[in-house]
mmCIF file of C-alpha atoms in Angstrom:
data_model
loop_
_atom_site.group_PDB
_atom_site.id
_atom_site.type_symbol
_atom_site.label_atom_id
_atom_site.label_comp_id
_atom_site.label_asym_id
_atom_site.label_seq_id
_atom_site.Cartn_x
_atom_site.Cartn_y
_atom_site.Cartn_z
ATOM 1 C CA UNK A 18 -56.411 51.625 161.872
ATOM 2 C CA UNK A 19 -58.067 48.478 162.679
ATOM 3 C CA UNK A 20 -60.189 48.383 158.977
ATOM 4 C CA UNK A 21 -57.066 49.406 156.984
ATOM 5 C CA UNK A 22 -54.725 46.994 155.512
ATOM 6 C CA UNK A 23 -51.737 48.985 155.607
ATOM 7 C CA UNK A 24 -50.826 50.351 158.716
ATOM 8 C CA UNK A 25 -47.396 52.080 159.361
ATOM 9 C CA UNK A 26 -46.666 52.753 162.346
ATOM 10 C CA UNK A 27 -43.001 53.993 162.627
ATOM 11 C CA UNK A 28 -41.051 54.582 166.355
ATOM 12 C CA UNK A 29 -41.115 56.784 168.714
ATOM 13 C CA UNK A 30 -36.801 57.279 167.789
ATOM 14 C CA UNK A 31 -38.010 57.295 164.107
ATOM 15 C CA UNK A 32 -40.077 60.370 164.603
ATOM 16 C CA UNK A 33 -37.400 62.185 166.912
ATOM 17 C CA UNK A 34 -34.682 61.621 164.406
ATOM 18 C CA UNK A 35 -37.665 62.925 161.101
ATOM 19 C CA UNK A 36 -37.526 66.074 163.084
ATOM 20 C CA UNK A 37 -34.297 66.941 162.289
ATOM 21 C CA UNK A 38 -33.364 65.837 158.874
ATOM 22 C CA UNK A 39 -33.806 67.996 155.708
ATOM 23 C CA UNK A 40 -33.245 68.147 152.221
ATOM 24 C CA UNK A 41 -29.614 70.153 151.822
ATOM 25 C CA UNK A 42 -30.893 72.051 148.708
ATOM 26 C CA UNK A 43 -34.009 73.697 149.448
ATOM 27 C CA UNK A 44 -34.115 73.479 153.200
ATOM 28 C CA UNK A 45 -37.136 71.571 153.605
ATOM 29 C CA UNK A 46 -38.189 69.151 156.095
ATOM 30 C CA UNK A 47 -37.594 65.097 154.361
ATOM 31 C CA UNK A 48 -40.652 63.081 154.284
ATOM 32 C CA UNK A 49 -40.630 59.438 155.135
ATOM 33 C CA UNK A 50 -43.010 57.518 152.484
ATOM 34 C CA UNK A 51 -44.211 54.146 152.290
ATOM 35 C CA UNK A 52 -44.953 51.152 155.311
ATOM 36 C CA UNK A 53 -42.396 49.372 157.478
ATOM 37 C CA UNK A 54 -40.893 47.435 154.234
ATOM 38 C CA UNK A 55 -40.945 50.162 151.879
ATOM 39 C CA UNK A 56 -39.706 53.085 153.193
ATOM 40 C CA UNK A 57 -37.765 55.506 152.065
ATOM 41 C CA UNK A 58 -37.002 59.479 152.433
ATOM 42 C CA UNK A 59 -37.694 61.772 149.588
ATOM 43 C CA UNK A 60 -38.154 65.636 149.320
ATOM 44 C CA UNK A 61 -41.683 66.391 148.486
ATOM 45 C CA UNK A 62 -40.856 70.503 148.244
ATOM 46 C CA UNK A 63 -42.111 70.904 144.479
ATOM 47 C CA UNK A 64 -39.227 73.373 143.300
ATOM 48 C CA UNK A 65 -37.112 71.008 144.201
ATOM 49 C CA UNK A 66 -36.139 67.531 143.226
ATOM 50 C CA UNK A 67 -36.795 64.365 144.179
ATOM 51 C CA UNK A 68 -33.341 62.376 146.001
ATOM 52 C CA UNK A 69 -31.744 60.171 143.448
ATOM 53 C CA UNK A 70 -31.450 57.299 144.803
ATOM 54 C CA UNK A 71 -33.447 55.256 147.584
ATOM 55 C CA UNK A 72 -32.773 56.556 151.212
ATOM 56 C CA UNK A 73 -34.262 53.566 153.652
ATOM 57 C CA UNK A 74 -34.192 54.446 157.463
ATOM 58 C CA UNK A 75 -31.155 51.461 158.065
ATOM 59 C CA UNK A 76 -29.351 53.512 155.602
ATOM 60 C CA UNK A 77 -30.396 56.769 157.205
ATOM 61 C CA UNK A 78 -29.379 55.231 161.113
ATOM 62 C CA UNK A 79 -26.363 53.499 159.723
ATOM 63 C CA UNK A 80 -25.189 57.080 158.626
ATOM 64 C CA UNK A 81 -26.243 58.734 161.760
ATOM 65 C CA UNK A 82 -24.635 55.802 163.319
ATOM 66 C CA UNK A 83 -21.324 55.905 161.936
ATOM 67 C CA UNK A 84 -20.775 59.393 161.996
ATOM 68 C CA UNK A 85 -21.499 59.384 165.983
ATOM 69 C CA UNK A 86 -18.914 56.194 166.389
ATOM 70 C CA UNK A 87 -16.227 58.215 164.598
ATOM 71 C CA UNK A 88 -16.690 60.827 166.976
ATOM 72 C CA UNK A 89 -16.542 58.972 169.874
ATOM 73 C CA UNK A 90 -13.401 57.373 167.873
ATOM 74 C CA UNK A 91 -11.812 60.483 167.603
ATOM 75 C CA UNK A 92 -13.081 63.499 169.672
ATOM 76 C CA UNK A 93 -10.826 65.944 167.435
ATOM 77 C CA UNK A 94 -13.239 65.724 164.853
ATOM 78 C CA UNK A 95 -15.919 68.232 166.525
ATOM 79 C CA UNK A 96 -12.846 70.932 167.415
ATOM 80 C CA UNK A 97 -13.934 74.157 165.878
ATOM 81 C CA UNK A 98 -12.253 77.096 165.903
ATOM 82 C CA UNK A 99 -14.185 79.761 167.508
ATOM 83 C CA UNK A 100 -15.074 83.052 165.725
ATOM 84 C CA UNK A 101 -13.802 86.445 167.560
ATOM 85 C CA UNK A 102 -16.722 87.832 169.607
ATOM 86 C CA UNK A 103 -17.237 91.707 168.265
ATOM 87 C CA UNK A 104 -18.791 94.546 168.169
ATOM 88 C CA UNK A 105 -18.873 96.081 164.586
ATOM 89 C CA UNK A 106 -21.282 99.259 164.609
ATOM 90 C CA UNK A 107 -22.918 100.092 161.448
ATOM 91 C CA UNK A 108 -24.098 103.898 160.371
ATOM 92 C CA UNK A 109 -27.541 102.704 161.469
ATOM 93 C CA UNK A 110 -26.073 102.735 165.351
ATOM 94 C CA UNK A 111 -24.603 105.780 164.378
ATOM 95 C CA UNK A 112 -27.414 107.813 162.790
ATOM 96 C CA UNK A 113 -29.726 106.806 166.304
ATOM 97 C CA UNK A 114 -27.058 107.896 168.594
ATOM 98 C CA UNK A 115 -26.845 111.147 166.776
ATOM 99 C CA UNK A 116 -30.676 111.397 166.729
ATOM 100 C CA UNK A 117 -30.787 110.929 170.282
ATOM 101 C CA UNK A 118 -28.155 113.379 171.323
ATOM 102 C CA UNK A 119 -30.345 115.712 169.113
ATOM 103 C CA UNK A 120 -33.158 114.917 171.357
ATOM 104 C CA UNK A 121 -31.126 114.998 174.895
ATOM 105 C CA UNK A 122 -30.197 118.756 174.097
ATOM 106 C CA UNK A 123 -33.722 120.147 173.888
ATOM 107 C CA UNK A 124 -34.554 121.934 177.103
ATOM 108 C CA UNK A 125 -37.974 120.858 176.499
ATOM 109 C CA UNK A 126 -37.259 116.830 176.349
ATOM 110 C CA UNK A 127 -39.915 113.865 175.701
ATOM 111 C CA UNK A 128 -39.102 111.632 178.026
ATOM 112 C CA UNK A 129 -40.797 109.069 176.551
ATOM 113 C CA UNK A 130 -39.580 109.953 173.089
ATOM 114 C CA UNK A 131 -36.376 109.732 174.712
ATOM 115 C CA UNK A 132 -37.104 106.025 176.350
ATOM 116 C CA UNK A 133 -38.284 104.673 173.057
ATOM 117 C CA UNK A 134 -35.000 106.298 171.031
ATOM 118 C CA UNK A 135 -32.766 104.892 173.492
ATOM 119 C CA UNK A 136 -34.425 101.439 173.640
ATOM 120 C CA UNK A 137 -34.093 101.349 169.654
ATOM 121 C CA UNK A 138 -30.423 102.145 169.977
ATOM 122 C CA UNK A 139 -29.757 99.371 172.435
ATOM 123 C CA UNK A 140 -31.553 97.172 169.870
ATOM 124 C CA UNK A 141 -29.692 98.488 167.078
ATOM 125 C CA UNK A 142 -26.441 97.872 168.932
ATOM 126 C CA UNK A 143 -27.490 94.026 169.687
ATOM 127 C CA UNK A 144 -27.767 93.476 166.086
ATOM 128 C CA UNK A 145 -24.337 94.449 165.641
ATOM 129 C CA UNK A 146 -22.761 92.236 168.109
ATOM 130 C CA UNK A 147 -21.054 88.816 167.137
ATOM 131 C CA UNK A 148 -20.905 86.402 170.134
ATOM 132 C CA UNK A 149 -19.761 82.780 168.888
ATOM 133 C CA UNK A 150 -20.830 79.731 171.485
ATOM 134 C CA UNK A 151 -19.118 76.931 169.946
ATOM 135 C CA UNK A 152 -16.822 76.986 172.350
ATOM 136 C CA UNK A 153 -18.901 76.250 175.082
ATOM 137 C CA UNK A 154 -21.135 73.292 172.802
ATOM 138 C CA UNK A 155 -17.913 71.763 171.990
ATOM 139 C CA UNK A 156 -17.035 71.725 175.670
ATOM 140 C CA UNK A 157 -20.821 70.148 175.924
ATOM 141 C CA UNK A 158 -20.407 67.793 173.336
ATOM 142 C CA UNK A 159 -17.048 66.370 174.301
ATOM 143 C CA UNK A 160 -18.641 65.751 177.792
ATOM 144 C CA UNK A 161 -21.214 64.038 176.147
ATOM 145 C CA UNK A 162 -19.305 61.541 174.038
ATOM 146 C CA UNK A 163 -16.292 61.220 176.711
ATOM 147 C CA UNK A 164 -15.931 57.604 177.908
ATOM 148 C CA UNK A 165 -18.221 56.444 175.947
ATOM 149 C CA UNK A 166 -18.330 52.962 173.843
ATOM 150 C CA UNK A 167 -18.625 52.519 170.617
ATOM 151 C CA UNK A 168 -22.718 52.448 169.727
ATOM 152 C CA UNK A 169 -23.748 48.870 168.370
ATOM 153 C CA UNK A 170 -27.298 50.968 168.036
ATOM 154 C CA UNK A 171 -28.441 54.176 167.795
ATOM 155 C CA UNK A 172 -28.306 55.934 171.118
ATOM 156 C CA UNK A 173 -31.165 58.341 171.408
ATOM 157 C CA UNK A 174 -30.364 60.704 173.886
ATOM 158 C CA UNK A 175 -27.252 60.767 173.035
ATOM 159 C CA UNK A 176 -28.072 61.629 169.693
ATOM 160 C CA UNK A 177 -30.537 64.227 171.089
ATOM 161 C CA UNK A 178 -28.043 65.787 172.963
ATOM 162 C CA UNK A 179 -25.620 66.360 169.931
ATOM 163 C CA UNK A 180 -26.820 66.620 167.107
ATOM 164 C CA UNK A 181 -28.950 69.566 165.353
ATOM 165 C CA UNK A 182 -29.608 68.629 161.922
ATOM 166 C CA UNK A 183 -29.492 65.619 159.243
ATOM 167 C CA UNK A 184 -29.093 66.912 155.948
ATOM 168 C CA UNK A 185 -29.150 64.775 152.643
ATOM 169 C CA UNK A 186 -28.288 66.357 149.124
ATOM 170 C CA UNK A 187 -30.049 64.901 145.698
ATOM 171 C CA UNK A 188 -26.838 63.047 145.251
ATOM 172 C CA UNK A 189 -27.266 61.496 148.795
ATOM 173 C CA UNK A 190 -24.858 62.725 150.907
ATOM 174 C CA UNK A 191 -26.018 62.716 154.714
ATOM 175 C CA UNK A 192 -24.491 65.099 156.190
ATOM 176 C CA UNK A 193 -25.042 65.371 160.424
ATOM 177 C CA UNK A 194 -24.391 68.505 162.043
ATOM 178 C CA UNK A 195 -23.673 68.943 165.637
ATOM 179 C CA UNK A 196 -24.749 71.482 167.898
ATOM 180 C CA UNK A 197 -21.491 73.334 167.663
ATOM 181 C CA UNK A 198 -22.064 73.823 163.832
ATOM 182 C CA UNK A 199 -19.525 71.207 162.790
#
């Protein structure tokens, strides 16, 4: 570091905030590419293309930014309306359950056959259960941005503690997700 000309060394909130930003079309991580003065974000995924215009990391924390001060503006924003929590079972669950009764009325039963049937079932049955959360991270989030002031800078806990992912299109869109999905 000492011998090179160029050095870039970018924050510590920088680094925490290029964890969680990625390009919208092909899911890839963003890169951040050039020194202090010349930065800007870019997907470097080769099926995809590169952004169209020039994202700088002011433009990038502005977004971020503004988004999280019009939350705090207006707390409605991050209401979501929760899914139905189900259970939907498929012929899979069905086929297993039939298999296993086959096995139960042998006389002459596997036990541990049995174990690793039943086991699969209750596997089989988890994948066909909905559960929906969002209820509970809104509740989280709300508490998070509650009394709070509008941010002259970016807040990094805060912004650890709400949001999940940045994502920016080719057409530069920045789109922030929270941890409730909205």
């Amino acid at each position: 570091q000492k011998k090179s000309t160029k050095v870039c060394v970018i924050s510590d909130e920088l680094n925490i905030i290029r964890e969680r930003t990625f390009c919208k079309e092909c899911g890839k991580r963003l890169i951040r590419i050039g020194g202090n003065r010349s930065e800007k974000w870019d997907c470097r995924n080769a099926e995809c293309s590169r952004l169209n215009y020039r994202i700088t990391d002011n433009i990038l924390i502005g977004s971020v930014l503004n988004v999280l001060n019009t939350v705090i503006a207006n707390p409605d924003l991050i209401n979501i309306q929760p899914t139905e929590n189900t259970y939907q079972p498929d012929m899979t669950v069905t086929r297993q359950q039939n298999e296993i009764d086959r096995l139960m009325e042998n006389p002459s039963v596997n036990f541990e056959n049995a174990k690793t049937e039943i086991i699969k079932l209750a596997e089989l049955k988890y994948d066909c259960c909905n559960y929906d959360d969002s209820p509970q991270k809104t509740e989280q989030l709300l508490s998070f941005i509650s009394e709070r002031e509008q941010l002259n800078t970016l807040d990094i806990d805060l912004y650890k503690s709400t949001v999940s992912w940045i994502y920016i299109s080719h057409l530069n869109f920045i789109e922030v997700e929270f941890i409730n999905g909205k």
